[in-house]
Short mmCIF file of C-alpha atoms and ligand atoms in Angstrom, two decimals:
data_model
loop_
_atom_site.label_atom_id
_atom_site.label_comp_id
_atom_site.label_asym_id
_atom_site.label_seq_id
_atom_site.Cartn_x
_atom_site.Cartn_y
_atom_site.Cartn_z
CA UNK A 1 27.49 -8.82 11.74
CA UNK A 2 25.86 -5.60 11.31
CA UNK A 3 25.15 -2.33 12.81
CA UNK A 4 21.83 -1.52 13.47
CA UNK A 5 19.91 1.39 14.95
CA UNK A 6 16.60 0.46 16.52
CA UNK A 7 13.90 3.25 17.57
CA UNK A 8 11.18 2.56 19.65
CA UNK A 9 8.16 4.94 20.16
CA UNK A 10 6.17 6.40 22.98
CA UNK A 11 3.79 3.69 23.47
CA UNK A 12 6.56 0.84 22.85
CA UNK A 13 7.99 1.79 25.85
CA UNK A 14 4.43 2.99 27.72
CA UNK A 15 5.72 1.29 30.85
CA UNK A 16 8.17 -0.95 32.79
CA UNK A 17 6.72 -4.40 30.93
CA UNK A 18 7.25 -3.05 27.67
CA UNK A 19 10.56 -1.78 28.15
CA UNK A 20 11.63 -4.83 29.19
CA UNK A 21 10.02 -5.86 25.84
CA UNK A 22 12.05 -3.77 23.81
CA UNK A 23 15.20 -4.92 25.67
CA UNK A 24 14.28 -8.11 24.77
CA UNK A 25 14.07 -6.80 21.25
CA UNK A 26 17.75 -5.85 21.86
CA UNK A 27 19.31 -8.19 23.52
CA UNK A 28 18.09 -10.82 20.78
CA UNK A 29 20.01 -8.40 18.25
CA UNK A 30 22.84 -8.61 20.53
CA UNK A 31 23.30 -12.06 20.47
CA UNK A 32 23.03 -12.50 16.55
CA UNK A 33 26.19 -10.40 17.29
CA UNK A 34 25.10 -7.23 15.57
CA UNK A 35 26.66 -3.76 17.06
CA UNK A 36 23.00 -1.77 18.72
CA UNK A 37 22.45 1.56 19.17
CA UNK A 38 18.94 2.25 20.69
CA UNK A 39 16.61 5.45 20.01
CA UNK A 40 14.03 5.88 22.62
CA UNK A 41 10.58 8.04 22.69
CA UNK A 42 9.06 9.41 26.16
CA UNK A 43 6.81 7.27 27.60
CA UNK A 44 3.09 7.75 25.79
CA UNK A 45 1.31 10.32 27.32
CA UNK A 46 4.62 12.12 28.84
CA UNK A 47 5.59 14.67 26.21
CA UNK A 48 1.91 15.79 26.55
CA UNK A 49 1.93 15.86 30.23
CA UNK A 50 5.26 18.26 29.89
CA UNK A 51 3.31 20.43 27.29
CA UNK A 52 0.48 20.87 29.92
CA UNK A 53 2.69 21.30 32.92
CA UNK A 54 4.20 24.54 30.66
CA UNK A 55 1.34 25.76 29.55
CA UNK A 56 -0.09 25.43 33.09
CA UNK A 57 2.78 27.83 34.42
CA UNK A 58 2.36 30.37 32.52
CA UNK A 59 -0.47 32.68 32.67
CA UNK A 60 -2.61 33.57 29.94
CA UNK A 61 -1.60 35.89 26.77
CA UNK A 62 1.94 35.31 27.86
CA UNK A 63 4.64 33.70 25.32
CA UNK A 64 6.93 31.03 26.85
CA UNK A 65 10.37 31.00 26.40
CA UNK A 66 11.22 28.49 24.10
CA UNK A 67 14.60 27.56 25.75
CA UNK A 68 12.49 26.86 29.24
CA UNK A 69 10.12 24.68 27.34
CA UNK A 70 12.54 22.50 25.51
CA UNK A 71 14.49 22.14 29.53
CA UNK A 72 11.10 20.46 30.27
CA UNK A 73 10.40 18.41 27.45
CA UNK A 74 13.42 16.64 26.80
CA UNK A 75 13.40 14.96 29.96
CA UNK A 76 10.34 12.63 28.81
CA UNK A 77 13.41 11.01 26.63
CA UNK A 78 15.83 11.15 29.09
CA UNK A 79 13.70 9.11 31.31
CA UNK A 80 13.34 6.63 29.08
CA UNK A 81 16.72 6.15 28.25
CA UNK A 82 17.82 5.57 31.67
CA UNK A 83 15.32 3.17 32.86
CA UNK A 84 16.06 0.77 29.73
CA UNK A 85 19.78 0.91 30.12
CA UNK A 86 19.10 -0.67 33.59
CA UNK A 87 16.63 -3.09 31.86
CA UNK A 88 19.25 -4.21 29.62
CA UNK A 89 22.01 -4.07 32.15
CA UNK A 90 19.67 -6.63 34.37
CA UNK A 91 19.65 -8.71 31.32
CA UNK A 92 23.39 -8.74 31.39
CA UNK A 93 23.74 -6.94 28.56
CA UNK A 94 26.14 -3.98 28.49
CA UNK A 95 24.59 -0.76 27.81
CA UNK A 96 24.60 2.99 28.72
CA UNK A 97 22.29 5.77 28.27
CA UNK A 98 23.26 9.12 26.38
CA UNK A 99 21.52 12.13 26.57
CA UNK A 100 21.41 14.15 23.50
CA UNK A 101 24.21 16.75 24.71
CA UNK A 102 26.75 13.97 25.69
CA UNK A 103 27.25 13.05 22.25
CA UNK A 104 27.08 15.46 21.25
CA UNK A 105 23.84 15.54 18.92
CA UNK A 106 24.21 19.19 17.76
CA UNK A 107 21.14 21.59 16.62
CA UNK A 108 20.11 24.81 15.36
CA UNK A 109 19.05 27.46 17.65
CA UNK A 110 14.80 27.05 16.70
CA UNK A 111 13.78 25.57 20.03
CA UNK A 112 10.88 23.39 19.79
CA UNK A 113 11.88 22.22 15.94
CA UNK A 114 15.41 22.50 16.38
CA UNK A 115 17.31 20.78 12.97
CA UNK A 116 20.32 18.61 13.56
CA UNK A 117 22.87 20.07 12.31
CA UNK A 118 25.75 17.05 13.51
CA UNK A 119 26.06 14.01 15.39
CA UNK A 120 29.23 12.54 16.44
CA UNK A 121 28.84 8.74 16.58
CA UNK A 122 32.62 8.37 17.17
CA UNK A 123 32.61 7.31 20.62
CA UNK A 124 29.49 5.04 20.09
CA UNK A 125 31.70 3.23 18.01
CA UNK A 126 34.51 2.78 19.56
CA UNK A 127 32.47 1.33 22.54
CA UNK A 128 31.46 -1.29 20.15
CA UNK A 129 34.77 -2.26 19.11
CA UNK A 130 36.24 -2.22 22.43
CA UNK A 131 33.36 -3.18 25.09
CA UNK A 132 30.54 -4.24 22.93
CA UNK A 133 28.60 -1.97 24.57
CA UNK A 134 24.82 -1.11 23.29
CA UNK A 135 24.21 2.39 23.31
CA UNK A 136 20.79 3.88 24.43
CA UNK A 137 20.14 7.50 23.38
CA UNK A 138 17.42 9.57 24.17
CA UNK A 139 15.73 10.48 21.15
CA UNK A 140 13.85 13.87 20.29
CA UNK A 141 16.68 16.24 21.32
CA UNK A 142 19.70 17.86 20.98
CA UNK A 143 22.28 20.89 21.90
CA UNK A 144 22.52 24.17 20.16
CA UNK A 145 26.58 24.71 20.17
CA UNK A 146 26.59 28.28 20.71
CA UNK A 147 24.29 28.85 23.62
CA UNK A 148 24.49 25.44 24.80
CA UNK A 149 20.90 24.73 25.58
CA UNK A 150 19.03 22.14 25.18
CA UNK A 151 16.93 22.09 22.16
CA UNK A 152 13.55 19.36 20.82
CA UNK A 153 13.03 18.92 17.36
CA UNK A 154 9.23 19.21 17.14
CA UNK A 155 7.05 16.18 17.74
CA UNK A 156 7.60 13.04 16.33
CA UNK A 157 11.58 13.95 16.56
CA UNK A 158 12.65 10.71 18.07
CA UNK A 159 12.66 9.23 14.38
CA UNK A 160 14.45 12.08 12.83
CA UNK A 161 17.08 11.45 16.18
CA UNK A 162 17.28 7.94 15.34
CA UNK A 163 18.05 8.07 11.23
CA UNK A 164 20.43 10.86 12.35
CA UNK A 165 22.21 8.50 14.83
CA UNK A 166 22.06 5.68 11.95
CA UNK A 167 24.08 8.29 9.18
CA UNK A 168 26.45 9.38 12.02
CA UNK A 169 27.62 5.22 12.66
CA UNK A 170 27.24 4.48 9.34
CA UNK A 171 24.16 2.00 10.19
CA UNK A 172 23.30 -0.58 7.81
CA UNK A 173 19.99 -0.15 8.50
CA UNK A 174 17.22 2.23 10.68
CA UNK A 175 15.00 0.24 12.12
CA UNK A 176 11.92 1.78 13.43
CA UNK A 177 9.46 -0.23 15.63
CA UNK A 178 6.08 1.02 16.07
CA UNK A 179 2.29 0.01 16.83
CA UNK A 180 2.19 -0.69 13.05
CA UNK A 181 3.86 -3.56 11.28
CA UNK A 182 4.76 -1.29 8.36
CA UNK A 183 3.80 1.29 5.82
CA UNK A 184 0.74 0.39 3.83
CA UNK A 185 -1.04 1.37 -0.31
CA UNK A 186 -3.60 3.23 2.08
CA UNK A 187 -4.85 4.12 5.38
CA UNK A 188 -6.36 0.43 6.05
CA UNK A 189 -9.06 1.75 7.79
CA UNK A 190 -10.54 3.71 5.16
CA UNK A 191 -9.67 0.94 2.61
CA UNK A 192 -9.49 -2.70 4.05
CA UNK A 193 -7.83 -4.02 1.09
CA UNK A 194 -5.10 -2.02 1.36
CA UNK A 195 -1.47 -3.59 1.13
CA UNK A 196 1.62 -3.31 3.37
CA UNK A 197 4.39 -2.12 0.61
CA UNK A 198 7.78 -4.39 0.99
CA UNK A 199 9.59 -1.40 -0.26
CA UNK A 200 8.98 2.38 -0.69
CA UNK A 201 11.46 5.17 -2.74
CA UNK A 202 12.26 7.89 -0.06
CA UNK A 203 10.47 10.34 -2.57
CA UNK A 204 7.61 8.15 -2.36
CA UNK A 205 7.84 8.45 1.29
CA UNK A 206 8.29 11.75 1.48
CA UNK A 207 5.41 12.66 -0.26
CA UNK A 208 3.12 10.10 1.79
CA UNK A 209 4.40 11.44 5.04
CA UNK A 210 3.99 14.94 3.64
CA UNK A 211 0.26 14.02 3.10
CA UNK A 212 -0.70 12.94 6.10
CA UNK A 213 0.40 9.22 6.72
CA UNK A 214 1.37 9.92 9.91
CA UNK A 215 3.95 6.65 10.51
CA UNK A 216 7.05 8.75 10.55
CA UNK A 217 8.38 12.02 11.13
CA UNK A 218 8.46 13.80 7.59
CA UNK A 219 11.90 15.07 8.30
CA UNK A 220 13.23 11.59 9.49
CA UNK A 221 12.69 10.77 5.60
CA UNK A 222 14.05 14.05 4.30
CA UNK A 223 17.33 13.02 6.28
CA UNK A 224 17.18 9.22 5.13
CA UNK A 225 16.89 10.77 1.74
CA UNK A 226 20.08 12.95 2.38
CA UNK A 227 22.15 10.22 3.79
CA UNK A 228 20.68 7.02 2.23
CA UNK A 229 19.87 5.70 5.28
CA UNK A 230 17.74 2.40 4.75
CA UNK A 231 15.00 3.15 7.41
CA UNK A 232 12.93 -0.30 7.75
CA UNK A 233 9.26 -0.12 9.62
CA UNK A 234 8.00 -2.63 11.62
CA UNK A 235 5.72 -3.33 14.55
CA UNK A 236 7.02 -3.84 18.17
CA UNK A 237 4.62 -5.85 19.42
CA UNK A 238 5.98 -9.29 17.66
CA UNK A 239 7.33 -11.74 20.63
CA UNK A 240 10.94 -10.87 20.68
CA UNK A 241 11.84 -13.88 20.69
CA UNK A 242 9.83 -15.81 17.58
CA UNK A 243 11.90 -13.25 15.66
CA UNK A 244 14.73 -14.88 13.56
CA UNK A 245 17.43 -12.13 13.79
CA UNK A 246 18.99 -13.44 10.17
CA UNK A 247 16.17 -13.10 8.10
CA UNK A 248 13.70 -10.40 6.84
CA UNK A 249 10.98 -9.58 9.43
CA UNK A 250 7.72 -8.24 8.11
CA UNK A 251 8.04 -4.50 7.45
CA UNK A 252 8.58 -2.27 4.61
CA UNK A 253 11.90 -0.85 3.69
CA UNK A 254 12.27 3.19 3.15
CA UNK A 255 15.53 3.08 0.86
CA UNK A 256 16.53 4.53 -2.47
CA UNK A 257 15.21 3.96 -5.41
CA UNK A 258 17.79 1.98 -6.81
CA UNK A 259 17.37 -0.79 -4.66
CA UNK A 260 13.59 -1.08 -6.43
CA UNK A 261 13.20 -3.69 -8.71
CA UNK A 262 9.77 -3.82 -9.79
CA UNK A 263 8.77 0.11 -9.56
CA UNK A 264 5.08 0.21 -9.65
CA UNK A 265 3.62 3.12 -11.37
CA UNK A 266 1.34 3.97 -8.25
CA UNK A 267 2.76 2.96 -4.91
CA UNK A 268 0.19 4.69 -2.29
CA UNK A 269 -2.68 7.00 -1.92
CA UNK A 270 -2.96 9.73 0.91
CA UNK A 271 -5.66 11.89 1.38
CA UNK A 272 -6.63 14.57 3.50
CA UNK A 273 -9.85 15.77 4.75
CA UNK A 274 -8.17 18.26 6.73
CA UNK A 275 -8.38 21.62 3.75
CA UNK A 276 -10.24 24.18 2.86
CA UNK A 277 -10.55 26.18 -0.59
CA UNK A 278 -10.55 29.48 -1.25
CA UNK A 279 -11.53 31.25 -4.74
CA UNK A 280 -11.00 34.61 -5.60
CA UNK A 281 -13.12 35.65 -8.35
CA UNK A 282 -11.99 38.17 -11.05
CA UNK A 283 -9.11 39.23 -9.83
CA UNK A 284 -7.04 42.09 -11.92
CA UNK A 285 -4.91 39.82 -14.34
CA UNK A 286 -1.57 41.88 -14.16
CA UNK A 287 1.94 41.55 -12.87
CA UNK A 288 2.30 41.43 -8.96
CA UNK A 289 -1.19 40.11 -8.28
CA UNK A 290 0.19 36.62 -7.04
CA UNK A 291 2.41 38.20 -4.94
CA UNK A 292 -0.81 40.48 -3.41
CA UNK A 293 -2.00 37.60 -2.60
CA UNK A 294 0.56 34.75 -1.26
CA UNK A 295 3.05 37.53 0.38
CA UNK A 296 0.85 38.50 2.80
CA UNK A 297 -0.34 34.42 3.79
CA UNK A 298 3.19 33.28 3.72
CA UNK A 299 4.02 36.23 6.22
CA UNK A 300 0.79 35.04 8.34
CA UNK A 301 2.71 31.52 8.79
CA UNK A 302 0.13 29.59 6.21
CA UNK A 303 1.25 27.20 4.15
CA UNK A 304 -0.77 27.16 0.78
CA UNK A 305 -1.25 24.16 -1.48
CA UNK A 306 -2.76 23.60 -4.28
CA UNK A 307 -2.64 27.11 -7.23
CA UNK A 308 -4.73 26.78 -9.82
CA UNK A 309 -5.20 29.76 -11.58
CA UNK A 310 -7.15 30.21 -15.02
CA UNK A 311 -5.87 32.00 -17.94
CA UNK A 312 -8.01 35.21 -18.57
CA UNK A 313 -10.89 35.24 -21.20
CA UNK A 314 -11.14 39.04 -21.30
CA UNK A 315 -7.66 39.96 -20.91
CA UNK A 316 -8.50 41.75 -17.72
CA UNK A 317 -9.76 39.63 -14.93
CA UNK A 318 -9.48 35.93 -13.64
CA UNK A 319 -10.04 33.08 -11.40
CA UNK A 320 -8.05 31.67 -8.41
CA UNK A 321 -8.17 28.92 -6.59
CA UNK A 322 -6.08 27.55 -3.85
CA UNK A 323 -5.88 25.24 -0.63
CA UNK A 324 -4.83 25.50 3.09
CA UNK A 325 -4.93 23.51 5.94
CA UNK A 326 -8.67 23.84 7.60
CA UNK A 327 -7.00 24.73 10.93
CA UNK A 328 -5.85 28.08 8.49
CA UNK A 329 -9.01 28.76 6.84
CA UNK A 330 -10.52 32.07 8.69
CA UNK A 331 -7.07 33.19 9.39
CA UNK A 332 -6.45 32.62 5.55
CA UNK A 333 -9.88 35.01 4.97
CA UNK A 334 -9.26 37.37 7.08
CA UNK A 335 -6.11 38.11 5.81
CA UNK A 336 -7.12 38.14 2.21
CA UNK A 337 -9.74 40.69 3.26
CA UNK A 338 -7.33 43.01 4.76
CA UNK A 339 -5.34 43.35 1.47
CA UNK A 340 -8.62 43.49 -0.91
CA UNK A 341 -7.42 46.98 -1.84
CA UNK A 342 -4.18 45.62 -2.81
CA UNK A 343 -5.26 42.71 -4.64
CA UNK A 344 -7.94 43.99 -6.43
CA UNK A 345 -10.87 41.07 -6.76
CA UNK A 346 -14.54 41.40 -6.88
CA UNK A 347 -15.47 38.33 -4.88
CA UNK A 348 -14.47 35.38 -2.27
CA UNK A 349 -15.58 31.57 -2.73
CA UNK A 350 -14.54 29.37 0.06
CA UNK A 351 -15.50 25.63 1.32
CA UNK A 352 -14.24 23.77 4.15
CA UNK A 353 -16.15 20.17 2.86
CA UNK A 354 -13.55 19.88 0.71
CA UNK A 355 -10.52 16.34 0.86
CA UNK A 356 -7.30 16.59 -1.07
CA UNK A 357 -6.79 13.20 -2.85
CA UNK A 358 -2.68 12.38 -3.82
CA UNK A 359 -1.61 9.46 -5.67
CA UNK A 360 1.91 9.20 -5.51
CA UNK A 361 4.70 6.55 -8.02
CA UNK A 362 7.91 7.18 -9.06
CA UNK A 363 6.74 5.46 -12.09
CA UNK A 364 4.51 7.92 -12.77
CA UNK A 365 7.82 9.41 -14.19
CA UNK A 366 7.56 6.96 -17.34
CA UNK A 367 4.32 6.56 -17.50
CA UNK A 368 1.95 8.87 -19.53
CA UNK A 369 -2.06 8.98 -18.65
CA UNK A 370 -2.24 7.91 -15.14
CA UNK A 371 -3.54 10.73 -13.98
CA UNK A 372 -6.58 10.74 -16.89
CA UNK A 373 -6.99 7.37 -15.83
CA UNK A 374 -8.36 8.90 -12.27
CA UNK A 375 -10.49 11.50 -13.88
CA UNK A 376 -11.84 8.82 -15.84
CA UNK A 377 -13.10 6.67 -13.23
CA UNK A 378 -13.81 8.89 -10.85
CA UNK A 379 -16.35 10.71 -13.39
CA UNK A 380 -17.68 7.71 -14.04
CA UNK A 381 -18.41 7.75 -10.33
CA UNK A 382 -19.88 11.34 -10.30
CA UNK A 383 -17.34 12.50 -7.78
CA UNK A 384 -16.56 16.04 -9.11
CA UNK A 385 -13.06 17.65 -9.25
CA UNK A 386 -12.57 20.93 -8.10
CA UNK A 387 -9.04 21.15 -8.94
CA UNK A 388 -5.47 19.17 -9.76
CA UNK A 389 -2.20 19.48 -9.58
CA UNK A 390 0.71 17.02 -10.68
CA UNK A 391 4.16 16.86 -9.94
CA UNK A 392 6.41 14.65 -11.43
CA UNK A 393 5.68 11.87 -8.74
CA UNK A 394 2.41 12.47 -8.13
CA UNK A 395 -1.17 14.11 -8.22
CA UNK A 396 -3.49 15.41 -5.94
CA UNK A 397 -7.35 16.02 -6.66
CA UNK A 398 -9.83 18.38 -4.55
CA UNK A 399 -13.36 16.63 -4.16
CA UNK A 400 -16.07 17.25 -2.00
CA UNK A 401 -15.09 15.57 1.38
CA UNK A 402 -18.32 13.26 1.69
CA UNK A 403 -17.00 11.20 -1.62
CA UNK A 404 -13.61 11.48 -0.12
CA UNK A 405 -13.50 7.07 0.70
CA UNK A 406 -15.12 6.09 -2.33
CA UNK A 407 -13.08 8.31 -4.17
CA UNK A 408 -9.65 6.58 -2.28
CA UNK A 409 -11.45 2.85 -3.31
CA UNK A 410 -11.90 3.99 -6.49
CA UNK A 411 -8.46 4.88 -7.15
CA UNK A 412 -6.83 2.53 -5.17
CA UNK A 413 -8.52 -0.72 -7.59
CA UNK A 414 -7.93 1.19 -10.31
CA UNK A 415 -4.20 1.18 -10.12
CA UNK A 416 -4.13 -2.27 -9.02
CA UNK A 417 -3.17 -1.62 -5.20
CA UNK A 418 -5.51 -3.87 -3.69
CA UNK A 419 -4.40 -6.99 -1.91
CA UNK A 420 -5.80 -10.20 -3.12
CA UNK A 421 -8.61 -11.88 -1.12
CA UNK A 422 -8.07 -15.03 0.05
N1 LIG B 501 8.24 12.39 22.72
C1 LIG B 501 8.20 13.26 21.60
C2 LIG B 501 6.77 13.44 21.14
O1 LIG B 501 5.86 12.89 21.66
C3 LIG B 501 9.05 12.81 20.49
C4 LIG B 501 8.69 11.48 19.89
O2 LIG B 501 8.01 10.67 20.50
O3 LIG B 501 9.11 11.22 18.75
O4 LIG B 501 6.54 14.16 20.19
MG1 LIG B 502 6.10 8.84 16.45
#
């Protein structure tokens, strides 16, 4: 026996046939005997739907009050939540819904991302011990304690919900279900011979969720991390039933390091074609300059990337280079412009044609030259790099965007991440 949380996403549960998919899904846990708690998503299409209904009441220029706009988009969850506890319930299996206040699942006050601050699982498991009872919670929401409101944790929160639930009832396991049967070396589309991974470090994760692979919320992972929940993703679409509940189903398994035998030097590659760069040239090389320069973007909200800043030939003036998300880029100008006089540079570079390459291993931790082995055969490819930076995981390149999938091929033979052909 063991106690399992399963999450299922928007479009797992699009409509009536596929929740009584995923109660399938369920029930077949139910009857290996394991102990079930449920995480559900709004139907697809619903959170978006609630989004437009706010913005639709509100006229222009006006702010909306974050408290009013969480009321409205929790309920896409709550929805769900209901209509599969009757699924299951027709299926004779005992289950009941929670909202996110009844358990309570407790948040900060920052409507719209809230953070989950507590969740008490007691009562979830005492209904297993005494009535075997499968609990389905709405996902994506929570309480703030003081106010008591109703708070959302940003998009995407149902997974960060459901590894929350998991630490609170000691899980053994998270399982996600989704429209993909697991996290993969690559995006497959860009790179067909990319492998699904059996197993991934929750750094690892982290850092390929930070980068764009967009299977799970990055925050689900930062709490996995926290509480060493094992957080296993796999695809809901497999027949419920040709699923053997005792052994391992396809997926890959988000879990701690430690439980990583053979720790590959490069697990994954993300990339992103969503930056831009921004140089300033000859810039006054003295005390407080950085700060000139990042104060004022970190109080305009933008979240810089890549630094790379040269050390001075003259003694007076330098280079500096760094990244920010395209969507940032003439906000990102314009405020470097206002604060020329503060800064003190004589010119502005910029590109927006510019992809962020990462390549991310733990074992990059014991391993020296992995990163020259890139610049190696990426020269030998002429794809020129505009700038690095390494961590102790991993390493991201700036390239010119239109080399952005060879570059990702490139790298991802090189390291050996590509799945035999048949
Ligand atoms: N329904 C919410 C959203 O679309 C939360 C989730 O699905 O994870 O963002
Ligand atoms: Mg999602």
């Amino acid at each position: 026996m063991a106690r399992l949380v399963m999450k299922f996403g928007g479009t797992s549960v699009a409509d009536i046939d596929r929740i009584r998919n995923v109660a399938r899904h369920v029930k077949r846990e139910v009857d290996a005997g394991h102990e079930v708690a449920v995480v559900v998503s709004a139907m697809s299409g619903v959170t978006n739907q609630l989004v437009a209904w706010c913005e639709a009441a509100l006229s222009e220029r006006r702010l909306f009050d974050a408290r009013e706009y969480d009321a409205v988009l929790a309920t896409g969850e709550d929805v769900t939540a209901g209509l599969l506890a009757i699924t299951l319930q027709d299926m004779d299996v005992n289950a009941r819904s929670w909202q996110g206040w009844q358990l309570p699942i407790l948040t900060s006050n920052a409507h719209a991302s809230a953070r989950i601050l507590d969740v008490n699982g007691a009562e979830l498991i005492r209904r297993f011990t005494e009535r075997k009872e499968v609990a389905v919670i709405a996902g994506f929401q929570g309480l703030h304690k003081e106010t008591g409101r109703i708070t959302t944790l940003g998009r995407g929160g149902s997974d960060t919900s459901a590894v929350a639930v998991a630490a609170a009832i000691h899980a053994d396991r998270c399982d996600i279900y989704t429209d993909v049967d697991g996290v993969y070396t690559t995006d497959p589309r860009v790179v067909p011979r990319a492998r699904r991974l059996d197993r991934i470090a929750f750094e690892e994760m982290l850092e390929l969720a930070s980068l764009g692979a967009k299977v799970l919320q990055v925050r689900s992972v930062e709490l996995g991390m926290v509480h060493n929940v094992r957080i296993f993703v796999r695809s809901s679409f497999d027949p419920p039933e040709s699923i053997d509940p005792h052994r391992n189903p396809p997926g890959t398994l988000i879990c701690d390091e430690d439980e990583i035998m053979e720790k590959q030097t490069v697990t994954g590659i993300a990339f992103s074609r969503d930056e831009a760069q921004i140089s300033i040239r000859e810039v006054q090389d003295k005390p407080g300059v950085a700060a000139a320069i990042f104060g004022p973007l970190a109080e305009a909200n933008i979240n810089v990337d890549m630094i790379v800043q040269n050390v001075t030939s003259d003694g007076k003036t330098t280079d500096l280079t760094f990244t920010v998300p395209a969507t940032d880029y003439q906000r990102a100008l314009d405020v470097i412009t206002r604060a020329k006089d503060a800064i003190g540079y004589r010119r502005l570079d910029s590109a927006t044609d510019v992809a962020k390459i990462s390549v991310i291993g733990i074992g990059m931790r014991s391993h020296a030259g992995v990163a020259a082995q890139a610049f190696r055969a990426l020269a030998e490819r002429t794809v020129n790099i505009r700038a690095i930076t390494t961590s102790e995981i991993k390493f991201s390149l700036l390239i010119d965007a239109a080399f952005t999938e060879l570059a990702v091929r490139t790298l991802h033979s090189l390291y050996g991440l590509d799945k035999a052909t048949a």
